[in-house]
XYZ file of N, CA and C in Angstrom:
564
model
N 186.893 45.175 183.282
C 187.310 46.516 182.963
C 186.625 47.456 183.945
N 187.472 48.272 184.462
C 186.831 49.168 185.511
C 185.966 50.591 185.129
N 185.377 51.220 185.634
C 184.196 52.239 185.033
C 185.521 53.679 184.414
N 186.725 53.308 185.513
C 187.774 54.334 184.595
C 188.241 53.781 183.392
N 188.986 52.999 183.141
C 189.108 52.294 181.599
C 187.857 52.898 181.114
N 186.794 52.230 181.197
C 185.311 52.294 180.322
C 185.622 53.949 179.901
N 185.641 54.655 180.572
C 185.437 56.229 180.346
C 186.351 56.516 179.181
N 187.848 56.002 179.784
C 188.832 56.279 178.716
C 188.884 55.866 177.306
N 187.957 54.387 177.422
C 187.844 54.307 175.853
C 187.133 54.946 174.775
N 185.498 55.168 176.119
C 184.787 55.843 175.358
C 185.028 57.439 174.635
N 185.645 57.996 175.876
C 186.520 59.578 175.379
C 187.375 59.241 174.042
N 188.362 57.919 173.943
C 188.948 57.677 172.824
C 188.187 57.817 172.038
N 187.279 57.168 171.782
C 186.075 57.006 170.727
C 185.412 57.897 170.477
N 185.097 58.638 170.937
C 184.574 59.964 171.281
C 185.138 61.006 170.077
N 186.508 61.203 170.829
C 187.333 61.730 169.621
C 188.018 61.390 168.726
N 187.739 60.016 168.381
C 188.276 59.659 166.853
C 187.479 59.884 166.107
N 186.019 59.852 166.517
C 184.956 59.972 165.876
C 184.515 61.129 165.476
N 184.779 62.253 166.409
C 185.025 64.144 166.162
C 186.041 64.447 165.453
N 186.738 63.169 165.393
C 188.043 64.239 164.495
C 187.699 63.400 162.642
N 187.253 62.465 162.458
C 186.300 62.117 161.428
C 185.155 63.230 161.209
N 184.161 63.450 162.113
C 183.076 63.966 161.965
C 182.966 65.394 161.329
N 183.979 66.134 161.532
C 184.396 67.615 161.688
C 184.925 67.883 159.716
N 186.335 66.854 159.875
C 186.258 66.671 158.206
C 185.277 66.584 157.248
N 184.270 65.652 157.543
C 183.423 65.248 156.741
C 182.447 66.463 156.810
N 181.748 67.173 157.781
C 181.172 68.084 157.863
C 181.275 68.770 156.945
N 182.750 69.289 157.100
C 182.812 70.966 156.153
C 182.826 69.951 154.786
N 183.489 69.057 154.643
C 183.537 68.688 153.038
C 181.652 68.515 152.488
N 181.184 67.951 152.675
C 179.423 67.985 152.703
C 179.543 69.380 152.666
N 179.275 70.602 153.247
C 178.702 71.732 153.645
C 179.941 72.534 152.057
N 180.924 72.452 152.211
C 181.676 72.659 150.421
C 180.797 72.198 149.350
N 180.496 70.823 149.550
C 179.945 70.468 148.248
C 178.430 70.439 148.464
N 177.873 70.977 148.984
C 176.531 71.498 148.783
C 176.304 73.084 148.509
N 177.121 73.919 148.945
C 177.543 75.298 148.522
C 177.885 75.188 146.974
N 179.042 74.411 146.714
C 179.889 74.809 145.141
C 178.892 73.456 144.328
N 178.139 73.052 144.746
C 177.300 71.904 143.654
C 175.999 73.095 143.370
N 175.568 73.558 144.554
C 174.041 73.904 144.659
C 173.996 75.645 144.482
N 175.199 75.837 143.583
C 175.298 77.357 143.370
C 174.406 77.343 141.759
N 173.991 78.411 141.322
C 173.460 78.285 139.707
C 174.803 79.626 139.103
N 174.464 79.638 137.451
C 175.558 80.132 136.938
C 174.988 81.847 136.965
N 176.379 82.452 137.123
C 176.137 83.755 136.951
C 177.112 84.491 135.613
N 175.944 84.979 134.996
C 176.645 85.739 133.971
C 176.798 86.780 133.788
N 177.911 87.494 133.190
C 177.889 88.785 133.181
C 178.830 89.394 131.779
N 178.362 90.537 131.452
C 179.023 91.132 130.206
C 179.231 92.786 130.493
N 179.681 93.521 129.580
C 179.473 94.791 129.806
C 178.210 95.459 129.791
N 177.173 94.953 128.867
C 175.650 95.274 129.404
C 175.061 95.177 130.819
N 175.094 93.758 131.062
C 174.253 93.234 132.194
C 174.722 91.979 132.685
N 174.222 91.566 133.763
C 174.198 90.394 134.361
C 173.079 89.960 135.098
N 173.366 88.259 135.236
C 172.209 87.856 136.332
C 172.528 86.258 136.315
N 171.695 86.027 137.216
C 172.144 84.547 137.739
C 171.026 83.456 138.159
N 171.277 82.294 137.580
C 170.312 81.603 137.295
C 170.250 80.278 139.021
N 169.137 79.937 139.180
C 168.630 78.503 139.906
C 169.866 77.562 140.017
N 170.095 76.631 140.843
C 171.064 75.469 140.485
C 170.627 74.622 139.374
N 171.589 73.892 138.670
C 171.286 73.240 137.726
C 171.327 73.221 136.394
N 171.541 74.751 136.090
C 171.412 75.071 134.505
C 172.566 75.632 134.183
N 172.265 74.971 132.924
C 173.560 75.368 131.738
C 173.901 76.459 130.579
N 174.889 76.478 129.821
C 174.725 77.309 129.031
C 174.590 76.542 128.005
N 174.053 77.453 126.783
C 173.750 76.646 125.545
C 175.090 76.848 124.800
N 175.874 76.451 123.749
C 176.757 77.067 122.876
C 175.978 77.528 121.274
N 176.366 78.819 121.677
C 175.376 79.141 120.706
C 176.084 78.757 119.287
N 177.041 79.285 119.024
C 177.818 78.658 117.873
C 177.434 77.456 117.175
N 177.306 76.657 118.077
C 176.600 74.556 117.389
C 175.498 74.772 117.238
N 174.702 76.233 117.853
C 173.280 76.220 117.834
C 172.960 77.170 116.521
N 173.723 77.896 115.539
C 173.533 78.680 114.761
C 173.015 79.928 115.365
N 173.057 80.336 116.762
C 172.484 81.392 117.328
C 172.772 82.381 118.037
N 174.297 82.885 117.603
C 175.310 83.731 118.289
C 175.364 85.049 117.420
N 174.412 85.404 116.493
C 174.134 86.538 115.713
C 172.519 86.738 115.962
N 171.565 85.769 117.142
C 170.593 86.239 117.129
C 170.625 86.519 118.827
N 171.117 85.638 119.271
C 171.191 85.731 121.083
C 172.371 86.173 121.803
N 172.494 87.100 122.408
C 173.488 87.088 123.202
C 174.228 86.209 124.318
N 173.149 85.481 124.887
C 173.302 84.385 125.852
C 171.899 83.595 125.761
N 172.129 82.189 126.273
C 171.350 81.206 126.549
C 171.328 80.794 127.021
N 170.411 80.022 128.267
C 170.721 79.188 129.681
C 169.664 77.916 129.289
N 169.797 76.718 129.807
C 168.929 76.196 130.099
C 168.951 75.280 131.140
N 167.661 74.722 131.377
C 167.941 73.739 132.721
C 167.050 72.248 131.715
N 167.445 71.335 132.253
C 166.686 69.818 132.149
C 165.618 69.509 133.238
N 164.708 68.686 132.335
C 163.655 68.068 133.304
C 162.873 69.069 134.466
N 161.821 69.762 134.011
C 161.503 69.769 133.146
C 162.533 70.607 131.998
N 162.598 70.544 130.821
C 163.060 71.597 129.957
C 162.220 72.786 129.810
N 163.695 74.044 129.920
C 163.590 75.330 130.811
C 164.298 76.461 129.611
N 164.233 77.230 128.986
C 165.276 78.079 128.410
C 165.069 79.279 129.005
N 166.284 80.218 128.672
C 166.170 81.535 129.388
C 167.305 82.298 128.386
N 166.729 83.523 127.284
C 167.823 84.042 126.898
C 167.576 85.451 126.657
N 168.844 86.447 126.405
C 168.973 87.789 126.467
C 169.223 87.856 124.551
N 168.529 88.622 124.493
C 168.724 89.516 122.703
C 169.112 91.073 123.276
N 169.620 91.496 122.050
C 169.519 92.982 122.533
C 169.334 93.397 120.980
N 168.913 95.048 121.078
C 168.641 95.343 120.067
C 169.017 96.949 119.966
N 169.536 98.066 119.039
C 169.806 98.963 118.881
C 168.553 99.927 118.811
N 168.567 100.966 119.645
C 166.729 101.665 119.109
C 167.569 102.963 118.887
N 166.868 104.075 117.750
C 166.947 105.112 117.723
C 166.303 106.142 118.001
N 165.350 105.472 118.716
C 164.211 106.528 119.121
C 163.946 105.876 120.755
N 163.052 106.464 121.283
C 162.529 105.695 122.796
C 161.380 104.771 122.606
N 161.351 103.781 122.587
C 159.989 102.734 122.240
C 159.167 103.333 123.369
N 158.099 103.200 123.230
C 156.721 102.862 124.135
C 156.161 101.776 124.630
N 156.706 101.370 125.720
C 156.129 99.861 126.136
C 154.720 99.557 126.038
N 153.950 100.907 126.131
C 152.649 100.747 126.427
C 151.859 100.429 124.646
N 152.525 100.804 124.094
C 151.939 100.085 122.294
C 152.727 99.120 121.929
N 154.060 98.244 122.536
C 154.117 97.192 122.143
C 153.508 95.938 121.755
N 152.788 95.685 122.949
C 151.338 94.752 123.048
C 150.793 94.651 121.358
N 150.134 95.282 121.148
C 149.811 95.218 120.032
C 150.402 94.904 118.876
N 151.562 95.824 118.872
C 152.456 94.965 117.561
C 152.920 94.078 117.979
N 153.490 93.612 119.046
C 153.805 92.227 119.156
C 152.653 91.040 118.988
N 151.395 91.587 119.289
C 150.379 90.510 118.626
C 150.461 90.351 117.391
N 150.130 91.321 116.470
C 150.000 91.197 114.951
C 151.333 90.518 114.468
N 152.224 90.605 115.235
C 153.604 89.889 114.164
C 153.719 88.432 114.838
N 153.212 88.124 115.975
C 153.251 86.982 116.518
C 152.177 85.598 115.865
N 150.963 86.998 115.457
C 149.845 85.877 114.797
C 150.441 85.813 113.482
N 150.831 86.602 112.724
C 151.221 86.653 111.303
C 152.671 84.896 111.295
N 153.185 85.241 112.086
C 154.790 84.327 112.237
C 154.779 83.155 112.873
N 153.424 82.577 113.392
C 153.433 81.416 113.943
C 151.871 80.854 114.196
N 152.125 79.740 114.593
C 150.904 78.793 114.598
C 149.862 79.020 115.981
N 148.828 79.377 115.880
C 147.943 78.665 117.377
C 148.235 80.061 118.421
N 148.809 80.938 118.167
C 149.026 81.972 118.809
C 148.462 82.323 119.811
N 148.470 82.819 121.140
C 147.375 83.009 121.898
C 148.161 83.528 123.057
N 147.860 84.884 123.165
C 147.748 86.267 124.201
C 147.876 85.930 125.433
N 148.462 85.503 126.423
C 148.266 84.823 127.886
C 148.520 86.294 129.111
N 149.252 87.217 128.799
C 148.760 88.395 129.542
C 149.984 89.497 129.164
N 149.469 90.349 129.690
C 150.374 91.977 129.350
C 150.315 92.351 130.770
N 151.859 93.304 131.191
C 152.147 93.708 133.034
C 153.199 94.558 132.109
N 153.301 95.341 133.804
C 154.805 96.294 133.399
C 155.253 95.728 135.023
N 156.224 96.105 135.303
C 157.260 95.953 136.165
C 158.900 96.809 135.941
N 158.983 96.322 137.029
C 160.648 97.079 137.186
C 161.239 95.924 136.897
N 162.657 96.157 136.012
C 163.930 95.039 136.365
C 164.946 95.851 136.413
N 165.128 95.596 138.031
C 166.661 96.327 138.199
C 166.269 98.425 137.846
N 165.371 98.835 138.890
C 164.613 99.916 138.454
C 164.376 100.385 136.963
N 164.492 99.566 136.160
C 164.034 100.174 134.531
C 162.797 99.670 134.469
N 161.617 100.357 133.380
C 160.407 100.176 133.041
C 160.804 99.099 132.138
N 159.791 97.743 132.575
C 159.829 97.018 131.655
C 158.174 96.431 131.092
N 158.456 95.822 130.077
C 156.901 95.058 129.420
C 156.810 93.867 129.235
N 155.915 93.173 130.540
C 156.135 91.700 130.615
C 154.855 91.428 129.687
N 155.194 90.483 128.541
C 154.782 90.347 127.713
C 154.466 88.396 127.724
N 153.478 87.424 127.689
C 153.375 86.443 128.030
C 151.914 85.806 126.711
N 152.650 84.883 126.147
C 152.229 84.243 125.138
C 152.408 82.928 124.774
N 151.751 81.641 124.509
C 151.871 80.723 123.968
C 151.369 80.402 122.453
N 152.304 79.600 122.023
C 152.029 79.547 120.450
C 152.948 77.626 120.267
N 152.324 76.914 119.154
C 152.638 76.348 118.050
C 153.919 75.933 117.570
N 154.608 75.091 118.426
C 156.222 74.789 117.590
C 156.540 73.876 117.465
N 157.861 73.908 116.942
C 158.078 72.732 116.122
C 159.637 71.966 116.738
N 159.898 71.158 117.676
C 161.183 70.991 118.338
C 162.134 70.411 117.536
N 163.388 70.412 118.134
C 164.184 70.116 116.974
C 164.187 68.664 116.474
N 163.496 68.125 117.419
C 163.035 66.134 117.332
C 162.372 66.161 115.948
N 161.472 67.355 115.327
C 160.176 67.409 114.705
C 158.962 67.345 115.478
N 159.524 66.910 116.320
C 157.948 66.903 117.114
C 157.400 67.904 117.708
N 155.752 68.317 117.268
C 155.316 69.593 117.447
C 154.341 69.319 118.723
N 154.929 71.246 119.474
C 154.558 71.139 120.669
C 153.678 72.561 120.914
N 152.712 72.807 121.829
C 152.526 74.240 122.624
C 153.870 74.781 123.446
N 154.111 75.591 122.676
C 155.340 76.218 123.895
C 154.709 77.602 124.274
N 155.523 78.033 125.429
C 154.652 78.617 126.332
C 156.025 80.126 126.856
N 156.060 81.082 126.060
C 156.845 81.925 126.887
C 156.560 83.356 127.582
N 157.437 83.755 128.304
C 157.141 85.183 128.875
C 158.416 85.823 128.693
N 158.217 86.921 128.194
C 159.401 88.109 127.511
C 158.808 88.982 128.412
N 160.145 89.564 128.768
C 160.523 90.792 129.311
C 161.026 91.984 128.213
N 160.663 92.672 128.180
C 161.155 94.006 127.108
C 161.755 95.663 127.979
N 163.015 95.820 127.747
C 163.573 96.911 128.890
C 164.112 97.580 127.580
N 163.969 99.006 127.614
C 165.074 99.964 126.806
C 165.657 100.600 127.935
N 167.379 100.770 127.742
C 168.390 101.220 129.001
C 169.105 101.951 127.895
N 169.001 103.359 127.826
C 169.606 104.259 127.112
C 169.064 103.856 125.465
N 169.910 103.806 124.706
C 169.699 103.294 123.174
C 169.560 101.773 123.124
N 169.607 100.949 123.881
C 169.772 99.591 124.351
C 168.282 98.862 124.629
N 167.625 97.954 123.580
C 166.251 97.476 124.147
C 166.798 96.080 124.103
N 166.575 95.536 125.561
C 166.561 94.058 126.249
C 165.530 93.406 125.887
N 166.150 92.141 125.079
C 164.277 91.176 125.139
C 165.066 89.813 125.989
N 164.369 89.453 127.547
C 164.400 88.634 128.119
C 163.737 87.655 128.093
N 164.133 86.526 127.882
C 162.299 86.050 127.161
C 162.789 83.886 128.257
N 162.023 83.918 128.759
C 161.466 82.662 129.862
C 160.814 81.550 128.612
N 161.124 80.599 128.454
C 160.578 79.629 127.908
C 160.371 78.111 128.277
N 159.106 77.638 128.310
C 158.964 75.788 128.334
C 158.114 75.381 128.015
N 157.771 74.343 127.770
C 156.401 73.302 127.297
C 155.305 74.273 128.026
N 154.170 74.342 127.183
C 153.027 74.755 127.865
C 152.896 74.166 129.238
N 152.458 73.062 128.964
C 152.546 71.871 130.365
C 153.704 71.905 131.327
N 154.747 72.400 131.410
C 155.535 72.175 132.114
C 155.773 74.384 132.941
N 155.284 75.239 132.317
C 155.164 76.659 132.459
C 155.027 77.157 134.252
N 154.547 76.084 134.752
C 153.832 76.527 136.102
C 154.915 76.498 137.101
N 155.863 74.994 136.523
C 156.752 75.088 137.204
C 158.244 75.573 136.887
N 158.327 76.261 135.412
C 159.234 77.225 135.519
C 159.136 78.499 136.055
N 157.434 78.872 135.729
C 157.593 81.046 136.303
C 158.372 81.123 137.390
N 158.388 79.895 138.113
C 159.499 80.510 140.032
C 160.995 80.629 139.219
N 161.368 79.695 138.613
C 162.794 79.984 137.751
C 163.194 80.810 137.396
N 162.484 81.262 136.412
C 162.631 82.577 135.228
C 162.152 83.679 136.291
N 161.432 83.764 137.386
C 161.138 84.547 138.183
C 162.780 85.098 138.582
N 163.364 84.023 139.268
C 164.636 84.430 139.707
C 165.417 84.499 139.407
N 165.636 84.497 138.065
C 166.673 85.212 137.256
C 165.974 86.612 136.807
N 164.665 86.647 136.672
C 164.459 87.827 136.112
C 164.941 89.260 137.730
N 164.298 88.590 138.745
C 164.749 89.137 139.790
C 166.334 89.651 139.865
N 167.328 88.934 139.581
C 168.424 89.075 139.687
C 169.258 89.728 138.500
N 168.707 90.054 137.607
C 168.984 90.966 136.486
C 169.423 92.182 136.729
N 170.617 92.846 136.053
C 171.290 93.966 136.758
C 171.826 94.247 135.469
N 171.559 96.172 135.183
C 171.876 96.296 133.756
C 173.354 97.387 134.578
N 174.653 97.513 133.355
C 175.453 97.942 133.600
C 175.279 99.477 132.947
């Protein structure tokens, strides 16, 4: 075979192999986009959008669609993330929440224990990051330290409780999670 043949096959090869390569590309680069997206939710209140990986809960099977507005969670570690809202008739004070949220937290549960008080912005509103572990009981029966951080926002007559939850033990490596949904929170 002469060094022209040789060339011509290899150019053949060349581009059978580019015209394979090119398909497969974008299909990979699709399904790492539409796999490795997380869910975004939205209502007439607010929205925001969670990590890849996580789901919604149904609250209905969960008995919890008259206490939560939404629920997310992720697996492995186990992750929850949900929105309450609540009607105020007056303007709360973030800065005396702290306190009553201690006294009703020690009164209502086991092992209670204060892990820190912050304010911050979400989505420019004053909010009260509120962070506590306590005493529970999973739905296995089996009792655990769980470990959460609530967010507290009033937006007009409207008070937001955002609240980050997981195993004590497992907490370190959700705050980046719940970080970025709390980041991505947008009130309407």
């Amino acid at each position: 075979m002469s060094l022209f043949q040789k060339s011509q096959v290899s150019g053949r090869t060349l581009l059978l192999v580019s015209a394979l390569a090119v398909p497969l590309l974008v299909l990979a680069v699709w399904f790492f986009f539409f796999f490795n997206r997380g869910l975004a939710f939205s209502n007439d209140q607010f929205s925001f959008k969670t990590p890849p990986g996580w789901h919604y809960l149904n609250l209905e099977e969960s008995g919890l669609e008259k206490l939560i507005v939404v629920k997310v969670y992720q697996n492995n570690p186990d992750i929850t993330f949900h929105v309450s809202t609540k009607l105020a008739l007056n303007s709360i004070n973030l800065a005396d929440l702290p306190k009553e949220l201690k006294a009703t937290f020690e009164k209502e549960v086991q092992k209670f224990e204060e892990l820190g008080i912050g304010f911050q912005k979400i989505d420019d509103q004053d909010a009260l990051r509120y962070e506590y572990r306590y005493q529970a009981t999973g739905s296995d029966g089996k009792v655990f330290l769980t470990h959460q951080e609530m967010f507290i926002v009033q937006v007009g007559a409207q008070v937001f409780y955002l609240v980050g939850q997981a195993a004590d033990a497992d907490y370190k490596t959700a705050r980046p999670k719940v970080s970025r949904i709390i980041n991505s929170f947008r009130f309407k």
